[in-house]
Each structure stands twice: as structure tokens, then as C-alpha cells.
PDB file of C-alpha atoms in Angstrom:
ATOM      1  CA  MET W   1     -26.326  15.773  -0.857  1.00  0.00           C
ATOM      2  CA  SER W   2     -23.097  15.543   1.223  1.00  0.00           C
ATOM      3  CA  ALA W   3     -20.879  12.392   0.544  1.00  0.00           C
ATOM      4  CA  PRO W   4     -21.178   9.001   2.691  1.00  0.00           C
ATOM      5  CA  LYS W   5     -19.022   9.147   5.455  1.00  0.00           C
ATOM      6  CA  LEU W   6     -15.287   8.088   5.499  1.00  0.00           C
ATOM      7  CA  ARG W   7     -13.624   5.087   6.815  1.00  0.00           C
ATOM      8  CA  GLY W   8     -11.196   2.928   6.890  1.00  0.00           C
ATOM      9  CA  VAL W   9      -7.560   3.930   6.030  1.00  0.00           C
ATOM     10  CA  LEU W  10      -6.779   7.267   4.546  1.00  0.00           C
ATOM     11  CA  SER W  11      -3.296   8.443   3.815  1.00  0.00           C
ATOM     12  CA  PRO W  12      -1.648  12.244   5.011  1.00  0.00           C
ATOM     13  CA  VAL W  13      -0.964  12.431   0.934  1.00  0.00           C
ATOM     14  CA  LEU W  14       3.003  13.583   0.258  1.00  0.00           C
ATOM     15  CA  THR W  15       3.433  16.390  -2.268  1.00  0.00           C
ATOM     16  CA  PRO W  16       5.702  15.521  -4.930  1.00  0.00           C
ATOM     17  CA  PHE W  17       8.132  18.359  -6.161  1.00  0.00           C
ATOM     18  CA  ASP W  18      10.119  19.549  -9.164  1.00  0.00           C
ATOM     19  CA  ALA W  19      13.446  20.587  -9.715  1.00  0.00           C
ATOM     20  CA  ASP W  20      12.450  24.084  -8.761  1.00  0.00           C
ATOM     21  CA  LEU W  21      10.541  22.909  -5.994  1.00  0.00           C
ATOM     22  CA  SER W  22       6.784  23.734  -7.232  1.00  0.00           C
ATOM     23  CA  PRO W  23       4.475  20.710  -6.391  1.00  0.00           C
ATOM     24  CA  SER W  24       5.067  18.230  -9.343  1.00  0.00           C
ATOM     25  CA  VAL W  25       1.137  17.793 -10.316  1.00  0.00           C
ATOM     26  CA  PRO W  26       2.157  14.743 -12.566  1.00  0.00           C
ATOM     27  CA  ARG W  27       3.516  12.751  -9.758  1.00  0.00           C
ATOM     28  CA  PHE W  28       0.797  14.024  -7.250  1.00  0.00           C
ATOM     29  CA  VAL W  29      -2.208  12.705  -9.245  1.00  0.00           C
ATOM     30  CA  ARG W  30      -0.446   9.587 -10.042  1.00  0.00           C
ATOM     31  CA  HIS W  31       0.575   8.598  -6.516  1.00  0.00           C
ATOM     32  CA  CYS W  32      -3.269   9.572  -5.443  1.00  0.00           C
ATOM     33  CA  ARG W  33      -4.190   7.118  -7.445  1.00  0.00           C
ATOM     34  CA  TRP W  34      -2.235   4.577  -6.640  1.00  0.00           C
ATOM     35  CA  LEU W  35      -3.288   5.046  -3.265  1.00  0.00           C
ATOM     36  CA  LEU W  36      -6.801   4.777  -4.442  1.00  0.00           C
ATOM     37  CA  ASP W  37      -6.541   1.446  -6.426  1.00  0.00           C
ATOM     38  CA  GLN W  38      -4.588   0.223  -3.003  1.00  0.00           C
ATOM     39  CA  GLY W  39      -7.861   1.047  -1.440  1.00  0.00           C
ATOM     40  CA  VAL W  40      -6.871   4.061   0.663  1.00  0.00           C
ATOM     41  CA  GLY W  41      -8.631   7.702   1.223  1.00  0.00           C
ATOM     42  CA  LEU W  42      -6.901  10.477   0.230  1.00  0.00           C
ATOM     43  CA  SER W  43      -6.566  12.622   2.753  1.00  0.00           C
ATOM     44  CA  VAL W  44      -4.518  15.586   0.847  1.00  0.00           C
ATOM     45  CA  PHE W  45      -2.289  18.669   2.463  1.00  0.00           C
ATOM     46  CA  GLY W  46      -1.606  17.199   5.663  1.00  0.00           C
ATOM     47  CA  THR W  47       1.277  16.933   7.980  1.00  0.00           C
ATOM     48  CA  ASN W  48       3.151  14.704   5.916  1.00  0.00           C
ATOM     49  CA  SER W  49       1.928  16.466   2.841  1.00  0.00           C
ATOM     50  CA  GLU W  50       4.548  19.353   3.845  1.00  0.00           C
ATOM     51  CA  ALA W  51       0.769  21.253   3.974  1.00  0.00           C
ATOM     52  CA  ASN W  52       2.541  24.024   5.568  1.00  0.00           C
ATOM     53  CA  SER W  53       4.885  23.921   3.327  1.00  0.00           C
ATOM     54  CA  LEU W  54       2.592  25.084   0.588  1.00  0.00           C
ATOM     55  CA  THR W  55       0.361  28.159  -0.408  1.00  0.00           C
ATOM     56  CA  VAL W  56      -3.509  28.404  -0.465  1.00  0.00           C
ATOM     57  CA  GLN W  57      -3.077  28.874  -3.772  1.00  0.00           C
ATOM     58  CA  GLU W  58      -0.791  25.959  -4.383  1.00  0.00           C
ATOM     59  CA  LYS W  59      -3.391  23.534  -2.559  1.00  0.00           C
ATOM     60  CA  ARG W  60      -6.152  24.778  -3.709  1.00  0.00           C
ATOM     61  CA  ALA W  61      -4.709  23.916  -8.013  1.00  0.00           C
ATOM     62  CA  LEU W  62      -3.849  20.420  -6.489  1.00  0.00           C
ATOM     63  CA  LEU W  63      -7.102  19.698  -5.300  1.00  0.00           C
ATOM     64  CA  ASP W  64      -8.496  21.127  -8.595  1.00  0.00           C
ATOM     65  CA  ALA W  65      -6.141  18.845 -10.863  1.00  0.00           C
ATOM     66  CA  LEU W  66      -7.174  15.536  -8.857  1.00  0.00           C
ATOM     67  CA  LEU W  67     -10.776  16.492 -10.183  1.00  0.00           C
ATOM     68  CA  GLU W  68      -9.870  17.225 -13.342  1.00  0.00           C
ATOM     69  CA  ALA W  69      -7.766  13.716 -13.220  1.00  0.00           C
ATOM     70  CA  GLY W  70     -11.184  12.240 -12.832  1.00  0.00           C
ATOM     71  CA  ILE W  71     -10.549  11.179  -9.163  1.00  0.00           C
ATOM     72  CA  SER W  72     -14.078  11.205  -6.987  1.00  0.00           C
ATOM     73  CA  PRO W  73     -13.961  14.161  -4.461  1.00  0.00           C
ATOM     74  CA  GLY W  74     -16.042  11.411  -2.082  1.00  0.00           C
ATOM     75  CA  ARG W  75     -12.849  10.052  -1.447  1.00  0.00           C
ATOM     76  CA  LEU W  76     -11.176  12.823  -0.348  1.00  0.00           C
ATOM     77  CA  MET W  77     -10.132  14.628   3.484  1.00  0.00           C
ATOM     78  CA  PRO W  78      -8.140  17.496   2.631  1.00  0.00           C
ATOM     79  CA  GLY W  79      -6.837  19.850   5.398  1.00  0.00           C
ATOM     80  CA  THR W  80      -7.636  23.262   5.561  1.00  0.00           C
ATOM     81  CA  GLY W  81      -7.029  24.700   8.840  1.00  0.00           C
ATOM     82  CA  THR W  82      -4.224  27.309   8.680  1.00  0.00           C
ATOM     83  CA  CYS W  83      -3.322  29.772  10.904  1.00  0.00           C
ATOM     84  CA  ALA W  84      -4.893  32.222   8.939  1.00  0.00           C
ATOM     85  CA  LEU W  85      -8.839  32.307   9.823  1.00  0.00           C
ATOM     86  CA  SER W  86      -9.580  33.390   6.486  1.00  0.00           C
ATOM     87  CA  ASP W  87      -6.965  31.520   4.610  1.00  0.00           C
ATOM     88  CA  THR W  88      -8.822  28.269   6.516  1.00  0.00           C
ATOM     89  CA  ILE W  89     -12.749  29.877   5.161  1.00  0.00           C
ATOM     90  CA  GLU W  90     -11.475  29.775   1.878  1.00  0.00           C
ATOM     91  CA  LEU W  91      -9.519  26.427   1.288  1.00  0.00           C
ATOM     92  CA  THR W  92     -13.171  24.782   3.166  1.00  0.00           C
ATOM     93  CA  ARG W  93     -15.422  26.527   1.099  1.00  0.00           C
ATOM     94  CA  HIS W  94     -13.093  25.487  -1.782  1.00  0.00           C
ATOM     95  CA  ALA W  95     -13.162  22.085  -0.400  1.00  0.00           C
ATOM     96  CA  VAL W  96     -16.913  21.722   0.144  1.00  0.00           C
ATOM     97  CA  ALA W  97     -17.801  23.603  -2.897  1.00  0.00           C
ATOM     98  CA  ALA W  98     -15.729  20.775  -4.993  1.00  0.00           C
ATOM     99  CA  GLY W  99     -17.920  18.447  -3.447  1.00  0.00           C
ATOM    100  CA  CYS W 100     -14.753  16.673  -0.831  1.00  0.00           C
ATOM    101  CA  ALA W 101     -16.148  14.378   1.776  1.00  0.00           C
ATOM    102  CA  GLY W 102     -14.770  16.121   4.280  1.00  0.00           C
ATOM    103  CA  VAL W 103     -12.248  18.351   5.542  1.00  0.00           C
ATOM    104  CA  LEU W 104      -9.099  17.686   7.954  1.00  0.00           C
ATOM    105  CA  MET W 105      -8.394  20.994  10.239  1.00  0.00           C
ATOM    106  CA  LEU W 106      -6.107  21.878  12.176  1.00  0.00           C
ATOM    107  CA  PRO W 107      -6.069  24.573  15.239  1.00  0.00           C
ATOM    108  CA  PRO W 108      -4.331  27.480  14.832  1.00  0.00           C
ATOM    109  CA  PHE W 109      -1.501  26.717  15.919  1.00  0.00           C
ATOM    110  CA  PHE W 110       1.143  29.831  15.740  1.00  0.00           C
ATOM    111  CA  TYR W 111      -0.557  31.076  19.152  1.00  0.00           C
ATOM    112  CA  LYS W 112       0.699  28.958  22.083  1.00  0.00           C
ATOM    113  CA  GLY W 113      -1.495  28.701  25.395  1.00  0.00           C
ATOM    114  CA  VAL W 114      -4.521  29.362  23.989  1.00  0.00           C
ATOM    115  CA  SER W 115      -7.999  28.850  25.342  1.00  0.00           C
ATOM    116  CA  ASP W 116     -10.354  26.370  24.606  1.00  0.00           C
ATOM    117  CA  GLU W 117     -12.831  29.611  24.149  1.00  0.00           C
ATOM    118  CA  GLY W 118     -10.625  30.977  21.261  1.00  0.00           C
ATOM    119  CA  LEU W 119     -10.333  27.715  19.544  1.00  0.00           C
ATOM    120  CA  PHE W 120     -14.093  26.896  19.563  1.00  0.00           C
ATOM    121  CA  ARG W 121     -14.610  30.596  18.277  1.00  0.00           C
ATOM    122  CA  SER W 122     -12.053  29.665  15.729  1.00  0.00           C
ATOM    123  CA  PHE W 123     -13.732  26.993  14.468  1.00  0.00           C
ATOM    124  CA  ALA W 124     -17.262  28.367  14.921  1.00  0.00           C
ATOM    125  CA  ARG W 125     -16.061  31.267  12.779  1.00  0.00           C
ATOM    126  CA  VAL W 126     -14.786  28.786   9.735  1.00  0.00           C
ATOM    127  CA  ILE W 127     -18.247  26.464   9.977  1.00  0.00           C
ATOM    128  CA  ASP W 128     -20.713  30.094  10.046  1.00  0.00           C
ATOM    129  CA  ALA W 129     -18.609  31.649   7.375  1.00  0.00           C
ATOM    130  CA  VAL W 130     -19.144  28.530   4.960  1.00  0.00           C
ATOM    131  CA  GLY W 131     -22.380  28.323   5.621  1.00  0.00           C
ATOM    132  CA  ASP W 132     -22.749  25.083   4.074  1.00  0.00           C
ATOM    133  CA  GLU W 133     -24.997  21.617   5.199  1.00  0.00           C
ATOM    134  CA  ARG W 134     -22.246  19.791   3.288  1.00  0.00           C
ATOM    135  CA  LEU W 135     -19.481  20.525   5.229  1.00  0.00           C
ATOM    136  CA  ARG W 136     -17.856  17.858   7.539  1.00  0.00           C
ATOM    137  CA  ILE W 137     -14.980  18.682   9.510  1.00  0.00           C
ATOM    138  CA  TYR W 138     -12.747  16.243  11.249  1.00  0.00           C
ATOM    139  CA  LEU W 139     -10.978  18.145  13.871  1.00  0.00           C
ATOM    140  CA  TYR W 140      -6.852  17.142  14.214  1.00  0.00           C
ATOM    141  CA  HIS W 141      -5.687  16.697  17.067  1.00  0.00           C
ATOM    142  CA  ILE W 142      -1.601  16.650  16.978  1.00  0.00           C
ATOM    143  CA  PRO W 143      -0.146  18.562  19.967  1.00  0.00           C
ATOM    144  CA  PRO W 144       3.440  16.856  19.544  1.00  0.00           C
ATOM    145  CA  VAL W 145       3.344  19.481  16.679  1.00  0.00           C
ATOM    146  CA  SER W 146       1.826  21.789  16.314  1.00  0.00           C
ATOM    147  CA  GLN W 147       1.532  22.654  20.557  1.00  0.00           C
ATOM    148  CA  VAL W 148      -1.855  23.203  20.597  1.00  0.00           C
ATOM    149  CA  GLY W 149      -4.343  20.343  21.364  1.00  0.00           C
ATOM    150  CA  ILE W 150      -8.291  19.517  21.350  1.00  0.00           C
ATOM    151  CA  SER W 151      -9.425  19.046  24.672  1.00  0.00           C
ATOM    152  CA  LEU W 152     -12.255  16.835  24.881  1.00  0.00           C
ATOM    153  CA  ALA W 153     -13.904  19.498  26.066  1.00  0.00           C
ATOM    154  CA  LEU W 154     -13.547  21.663  23.177  1.00  0.00           C
ATOM    155  CA  ILE W 155     -15.221  18.874  21.341  1.00  0.00           C
ATOM    156  CA  GLU W 156     -18.189  18.520  23.562  1.00  0.00           C
ATOM    157  CA  ARG W 157     -18.826  22.172  22.900  1.00  0.00           C
ATOM    158  CA  LEU W 158     -18.188  21.750  19.365  1.00  0.00           C
ATOM    159  CA  LEU W 159     -20.718  19.264  18.547  1.00  0.00           C
ATOM    160  CA  LYS W 160     -23.448  20.369  20.776  1.00  0.00           C
ATOM    161  CA  ALA W 161     -23.261  23.758  18.725  1.00  0.00           C
ATOM    162  CA  TYR W 162     -22.801  21.868  15.157  1.00  0.00           C
ATOM    163  CA  PRO W 163     -23.541  18.361  15.594  1.00  0.00           C
ATOM    164  CA  HIS W 164     -23.694  18.233  11.820  1.00  0.00           C
ATOM    165  CA  ALA W 165     -20.678  19.924  11.105  1.00  0.00           C
ATOM    166  CA  VAL W 166     -18.580  18.232  13.098  1.00  0.00           C
ATOM    167  CA  ALA W 167     -17.552  14.504  12.325  1.00  0.00           C
ATOM    168  CA  GLY W 168     -14.593  13.152  13.582  1.00  0.00           C
ATOM    169  CA  ILE W 169     -11.065  13.787  14.833  1.00  0.00           C
ATOM    170  CA  LYS W 170      -7.825  12.251  13.660  1.00  0.00           C
ATOM    171  CA  ASP W 171      -5.952  12.007  16.577  1.00  0.00           C
ATOM    172  CA  SER W 172      -2.148  12.048  16.761  1.00  0.00           C
ATOM    173  CA  SER W 173      -1.481  12.776  20.058  1.00  0.00           C
ATOM    174  CA  GLY W 174       0.380   9.243  20.780  1.00  0.00           C
ATOM    175  CA  ASP W 175      -1.823   8.909  24.149  1.00  0.00           C
ATOM    176  CA  TRP W 176      -3.524   6.030  23.766  1.00  0.00           C
ATOM    177  CA  ASP W 177      -5.679   7.027  26.784  1.00  0.00           C
ATOM    178  CA  ASN W 178      -6.405   9.942  25.495  1.00  0.00           C
ATOM    179  CA  THR W 179      -7.735   7.543  22.340  1.00  0.00           C
ATOM    180  CA  ALA W 180      -9.886   5.899  23.995  1.00  0.00           C
ATOM    181  CA  ALA W 181     -11.486   8.154  26.154  1.00  0.00           C
ATOM    182  CA  MET W 182     -12.753   9.910  22.543  1.00  0.00           C
ATOM    183  CA  LEU W 183     -13.771   6.179  21.890  1.00  0.00           C
ATOM    184  CA  ARG W 184     -15.205   6.277  24.727  1.00  0.00           C
ATOM    185  CA  GLU W 185     -17.531   9.545  24.767  1.00  0.00           C
ATOM    186  CA  PHE W 186     -17.825  10.618  21.209  1.00  0.00           C
ATOM    187  CA  GLN W 187     -17.759   7.520  18.914  1.00  0.00           C
ATOM    188  CA  PRO W 188     -20.852   5.858  20.112  1.00  0.00           C
ATOM    189  CA  GLU W 189     -23.280   9.203  19.520  1.00  0.00           C
ATOM    190  CA  GLY W 190     -21.520   9.006  15.956  1.00  0.00           C
ATOM    191  CA  PHE W 191     -18.409  11.355  15.964  1.00  0.00           C
ATOM    192  CA  ASP W 192     -15.875   9.393  14.123  1.00  0.00           C
ATOM    193  CA  VAL W 193     -12.377   8.980  15.866  1.00  0.00           C
ATOM    194  CA  PHE W 194      -9.473   8.149  13.356  1.00  0.00           C
ATOM    195  CA  ALA W 195      -6.443   6.924  15.284  1.00  0.00           C
ATOM    196  CA  GLY W 196      -3.071   8.863  14.029  1.00  0.00           C
ATOM    197  CA  THR W 197      -0.905   6.005  13.232  1.00  0.00           C
ATOM    198  CA  GLU W 198      -1.542   2.472  12.438  1.00  0.00           C
ATOM    199  CA  THR W 199       0.684   1.274  15.197  1.00  0.00           C
ATOM    200  CA  VAL W 200      -3.323   1.734  17.384  1.00  0.00           C
ATOM    201  CA  LEU W 201      -5.226   1.134  14.426  1.00  0.00           C
ATOM    202  CA  LEU W 202      -6.278  -2.445  16.053  1.00  0.00           C
ATOM    203  CA  PRO W 203      -7.257  -1.371  19.452  1.00  0.00           C
ATOM    204  CA  THR W 204      -8.790   1.468  17.623  1.00  0.00           C
ATOM    205  CA  LEU W 205     -10.922  -0.664  15.799  1.00  0.00           C
ATOM    206  CA  ARG W 206     -11.448  -2.702  18.492  1.00  0.00           C
ATOM    207  CA  GLY W 207     -13.086   0.322  20.658  1.00  0.00           C
ATOM    208  CA  GLY W 208     -15.600   1.069  17.702  1.00  0.00           C
ATOM    209  CA  GLY W 209     -13.259   3.597  16.081  1.00  0.00           C
ATOM    210  CA  ALA W 210     -13.582   4.528  11.616  1.00  0.00           C
ATOM    211  CA  GLY W 211      -9.703   3.480  11.009  1.00  0.00           C
ATOM    212  CA  CYS W 212      -6.759   5.503  10.904  1.00  0.00           C
ATOM    213  CA  ILE W 213      -5.602   8.418   8.985  1.00  0.00           C
ATOM    214  CA  THR W 214      -1.647   7.732   8.842  1.00  0.00           C
ATOM    215  CA  ALA W 215       1.985   8.886   7.155  1.00  0.00           C
ATOM    216  CA  THR W 216       2.719   5.175   6.104  1.00  0.00           C
ATOM    217  CA  GLY W 217      -0.412   4.381   4.085  1.00  0.00           C
ATOM    218  CA  ASN W 218       1.671   6.552   1.526  1.00  0.00           C
ATOM    219  CA  VAL W 219       4.132   3.178   1.069  1.00  0.00           C
ATOM    220  CA  ASN W 220       2.836   0.891   3.106  1.00  0.00           C
ATOM    221  CA  PRO W 221      -1.255   0.932   1.856  1.00  0.00           C
ATOM    222  CA  ALA W 222      -2.359  -3.120   1.125  1.00  0.00           C
ATOM    223  CA  ALA W 223      -1.023  -4.274   4.483  1.00  0.00           C
ATOM    224  CA  ILE W 224      -2.418  -1.642   6.570  1.00  0.00           C
ATOM    225  CA  VAL W 225      -5.742  -1.305   4.444  1.00  0.00           C
ATOM    226  CA  ASN W 226      -5.693  -5.811   4.865  1.00  0.00           C
ATOM    227  CA  LEU W 227      -5.669  -4.990   8.716  1.00  0.00           C
ATOM    228  CA  TYR W 228      -8.465  -2.680   8.313  1.00  0.00           C
ATOM    229  CA  GLU W 229     -10.379  -5.162   6.674  1.00  0.00           C
ATOM    230  CA  HIS W 230      -9.998  -8.391   8.656  1.00  0.00           C
ATOM    231  CA  TRP W 231      -9.090  -6.876  12.419  1.00  0.00           C
ATOM    232  CA  THR W 232     -11.402  -9.150  13.631  1.00  0.00           C
ATOM    233  CA  GLU W 233      -9.907 -11.683  12.417  1.00  0.00           C
ATOM    234  CA  ALA W 234      -7.521 -14.833  14.680  1.00  0.00           C
ATOM    235  CA  ASP W 235      -4.346 -13.044  13.093  1.00  0.00           C
ATOM    236  CA  ALA W 236      -4.775  -9.921  13.373  1.00  0.00           C
ATOM    237  CA  ASP W 237      -2.537  -9.650  16.346  1.00  0.00           C
ATOM    238  CA  ASP W 238      -0.244 -10.554  13.787  1.00  0.00           C
ATOM    239  CA  LYS W 239      -0.503  -8.384  11.497  1.00  0.00           C
ATOM    240  CA  GLN W 240      -0.343  -5.132  13.810  1.00  0.00           C
ATOM    241  CA  LYS W 241       2.956  -6.436  14.812  1.00  0.00           C
ATOM    242  CA  ALA W 242       4.281  -6.365  11.323  1.00  0.00           C
ATOM    243  CA  LEU W 243       2.959  -3.111  10.484  1.00  0.00           C
ATOM    244  CA  ASN W 244       4.610  -1.955  13.834  1.00  0.00           C
ATOM    245  CA  GLU W 245       8.236  -3.087  12.393  1.00  0.00           C
ATOM    246  CA  THR W 246       7.943  -1.682   9.320  1.00  0.00           C
ATOM    247  CA  ARG W 247       6.370   1.649  10.539  1.00  0.00           C
ATOM    248  CA  ALA W 248       9.192   1.486  12.936  1.00  0.00           C
ATOM    249  CA  VAL W 249      11.668   1.311  10.397  1.00  0.00           C
ATOM    250  CA  PHE W 250      10.541   4.778   8.481  1.00  0.00           C
ATOM    251  CA  GLN W 251      10.466   6.033  12.549  1.00  0.00           C
ATOM    252  CA  LYS W 252      14.555   5.913  12.728  1.00  0.00           C
ATOM    253  CA  LEU W 253      14.395   8.689  10.149  1.00  0.00           C
ATOM    254  CA  PRO W 254      12.746  11.788   9.670  1.00  0.00           C
ATOM    255  CA  MET W 255       9.472  10.614   8.071  1.00  0.00           C
ATOM    256  CA  ILE W 256       8.947  12.636   5.375  1.00  0.00           C
ATOM    257  CA  ALA W 257      11.715  12.705   3.251  1.00  0.00           C
ATOM    258  CA  ALA W 258      12.494   8.932   4.333  1.00  0.00           C
ATOM    259  CA  MET W 259       9.180   7.714   2.991  1.00  0.00           C
ATOM    260  CA  LYS W 260      10.121   9.926  -0.397  1.00  0.00           C
ATOM    261  CA  ALA W 261      13.422   8.760  -0.713  1.00  0.00           C
ATOM    262  CA  THR W 262      11.716   4.929  -0.344  1.00  0.00           C
ATOM    263  CA  ILE W 263       9.213   5.992  -3.883  1.00  0.00           C
ATOM    264  CA  ALA W 264      12.276   7.241  -5.444  1.00  0.00           C
ATOM    265  CA  ARG W 265      14.100   3.620  -4.678  1.00  0.00           C
ATOM    266  CA  GLN W 266      11.051   1.606  -5.565  1.00  0.00           C
ATOM    267  CA  THR W 267      10.238   3.309  -8.668  1.00  0.00           C
ATOM    268  CA  GLY W 268      13.636   4.453  -9.968  1.00  0.00           C
ATOM    269  CA  ASP W 269      12.239   7.943 -10.175  1.00  0.00           C
ATOM    270  CA  ALA W 270      14.692  10.088  -8.467  1.00  0.00           C
ATOM    271  CA  GLY W 271      12.746  13.053  -8.486  1.00  0.00           C
ATOM    272  CA  TRP W 272      10.578  11.485  -5.920  1.00  0.00           C
ATOM    273  CA  ALA W 273      13.224  12.169  -2.960  1.00  0.00           C
ATOM    274  CA  ALA W 274      12.253  16.234  -2.938  1.00  0.00           C
ATOM    275  CA  VAL W 275      11.624  17.936   0.085  1.00  0.00           C
ATOM    276  CA  ARG W 276      11.022  21.815   0.500  1.00  0.00           C
ATOM    277  CA  PRO W 277      13.251  23.771   2.725  1.00  0.00           C
ATOM    278  CA  PRO W 278      13.134  23.716   5.567  1.00  0.00           C
ATOM    279  CA  LEU W 279      13.260  19.654   5.356  1.00  0.00           C
ATOM    280  CA  VAL W 280      16.495  18.431   3.550  1.00  0.00           C
ATOM    281  CA  GLU W 281      16.466  15.040   1.962  1.00  0.00           C
ATOM    282  CA  ILE W 282      18.072  11.422   3.930  1.00  0.00           C
ATOM    283  CA  GLU W 283      21.856  11.569   3.227  1.00  0.00           C
ATOM    284  CA  SER W 284      22.870   8.222   1.363  1.00  0.00           C
ATOM    285  CA  SER W 285      23.787   6.594   4.116  1.00  0.00           C
ATOM    286  CA  GLN W 286      20.317   6.543   5.679  1.00  0.00           C
ATOM    287  CA  ARG W 287      19.363   5.780   2.784  1.00  0.00           C
ATOM    288  CA  THR W 288      21.407   2.351   2.856  1.00  0.00           C
ATOM    289  CA  THR W 289      20.289   1.945   6.276  1.00  0.00           C
ATOM    290  CA  LEU W 290      16.690   2.842   5.359  1.00  0.00           C
ATOM    291  CA  ALA W 291      16.663   0.003   2.524  1.00  0.00           C
ATOM    292  CA  ALA W 292      18.150  -2.483   4.701  1.00  0.00           C
ATOM    293  CA  GLY W 293      15.382  -1.912   7.589  1.00  0.00           C
ATOM    294  CA  LEU W 294      12.538  -1.942   4.378  1.00  0.00           C
ATOM    295  CA  ASP W 295      14.089  -5.543   2.894  1.00  0.00           C
ATOM    296  CA  ALA W 296      14.391  -7.345   6.060  1.00  0.00           C
ATOM    297  CA  CYS W 297      10.375  -6.886   7.068  1.00  0.00           C
ATOM    298  CA  GLY W 298       9.943  -7.725   3.177  1.00  0.00           C
ATOM    299  CA  PHE W 299       8.886  -4.369   2.611  1.00  0.00           C
ATOM    300  CA  ARG W 300       7.763  -3.649  -0.975  1.00  0.00           C
ATOM    301  CA  MET W 301       5.570  -1.466  -3.207  1.00  0.00           C
ATOM    302  CA  PRO W 302       3.461  -3.316  -5.442  1.00  0.00           C
ATOM    303  CA  ASN W 303       3.215  -1.973  -9.175  1.00  0.00           C
ATOM    304  CA  ALA W 304       5.355   0.601  -7.339  1.00  0.00           C
ATOM    305  CA  SER W 305       5.893   2.039 -11.156  1.00  0.00           C
ATOM    306  CA  ALA W 306       2.966   3.421 -11.600  1.00  0.00           C
ATOM    307  CA  LEU W 307       4.168   6.258  -9.544  1.00  0.00           C
ATOM    308  CA  ALA W 308       7.010   7.039 -11.565  1.00  0.00           C
ATOM    309  CA  VAL W 309       6.827   9.930 -14.476  1.00  0.00           C
TER     310      VAL W 309
END
């Protein structure tokens, strides 16, 4: 039996590191539990997880650690898309076998200018190789980073060939017209469209979308969930504006390092600030600017002490 469909707010969970830059499993598990307590699902191994700086073995071990800690696989949408077809198949099989509700799948992104035919073959090979009725793929469209997009025509073809396995998409294109087209063309057929940022959560929900999978879900989860749960109420536009203001503070700096620095500040756990090269931590002056901007927004992370080790 497949898990219930994922909807609402999910976070591409930050991956904390120890001093030797190995994944910090205790911090990771604590962060995931804290997010679940805030009502946020777990899209581990996404862009903001530094997923492409993690090995297949590290991802498998981190997913296993969550399951061993008693976290429900029904709240998990791990990222499994890589440049190597065999790695994508291995990670996807592992996630499906674990009972995860879905997987978030980048297209193979190293070669640029590839055709829809090539991308179709890649996704099709993964689906056929996994060969499990429980598989639910959420396509990951993030051309500003990957430089390899997922066209509307490709989505239509995948849905015709694999209507059961291809469940939805995270649209991180930054192009609202593209998101609106996906909502219009595919959401009515049960293909779930997730916004790639909370800054367009309200229009996404008004268009029938499933929710958002957003970086700042790592640090501002309760406010984002609050809008998701109350988007039909009279103050929804004000809530959206407040979310956008907080997001703008983080976006002035490298997002991953800024979010990790914020967790380090909120928890008093300096180890949270570590990132893997080629990323670098934000500088002292940037941390000061970030803290001032967040304080001006009235930002806080409720029960942040639960994240410290």
C-alpha cells in the first residue's frame, strides 16, 4: 500500500556537519523532529541540504538514521535525482523500500542542452528499474541552478506513460507564469504542484496547488504552515507579505550558510554553522547584518533549544 499523498509545507532539510565535515547525525535527527513538530514534512537531500555534496552512502545512512529514530517514512520525500543513472536508481529503490511517501527527482543535470527525449528516457529508466507500484516521483524543476529544465511537454508525456508513478513537481523556476501553467494544465488531473518558495504559496494554493517545498521552512516553519492552514482567511495576504519580508532577509546572503548561521545563533550551537566546500560560512559582518534584519522582522525559532546537541 502506498503512503497518503504529501501536501502542505515541506522543507529541503539542512544537513548539519561535524568538525570533520562528516554529517552530524544527532543534529540531523533533532532538526527533522523539530520540523515535524512544527507541521513541516521532510524533503531531505534537496538543494539546501547540500545534497550534491553528499555521497550515495551518506544519503542512505542519513535516511536510515531517521527511520531508526522512529520518524515516519510517510512524512519523507527524499531527493534521489543525480547525474548518474545508477545512483538515482539505487537511492530511489532505497527510499521506496523504506516506505517513503515520495521522492524528489532532479533530472540528470551535468550535460546541458539535452533534449526532452533524453530526459524522458532517464526518468523512464528509473521508473522501470525500480519497478515498484509504491513509487511516487515528484519532479524537481530548478533551471536557475541545474540549467536543465522540465518542460510542460515532458510532463505531459511522462504522465501518459507513467500516470501512477509521476505524482507531482516542485517548481523552483522563479517564473510564476510557468507555475500557473502547471497548475492549470496538470493539477486538475491529480498531478500535485508545489511552489519552490513560500513567497508564492498563497497564489499557488489559490490555483489549487499542493503547497510548497521551501528552503526557509528550515528556520521559519510555523509561520509558513500557518499560512497554508489559513490561506482562505481574510488576513492571508498580510501573512504572505510577512513571509516574504523574512525570506528577503535570508536571500540577501548565501541562503544555506545564512540559515545555518541563524540556527547556530538561535540554539547557541556553533557547530550548526558548518557547510561543506565549495560553500563557505558567512562572515562576521554578514552575521551581524542577518541578525539585525531578522530581529527587525520579529523573527524567532520556537523551541530552538531542541536542535542543540
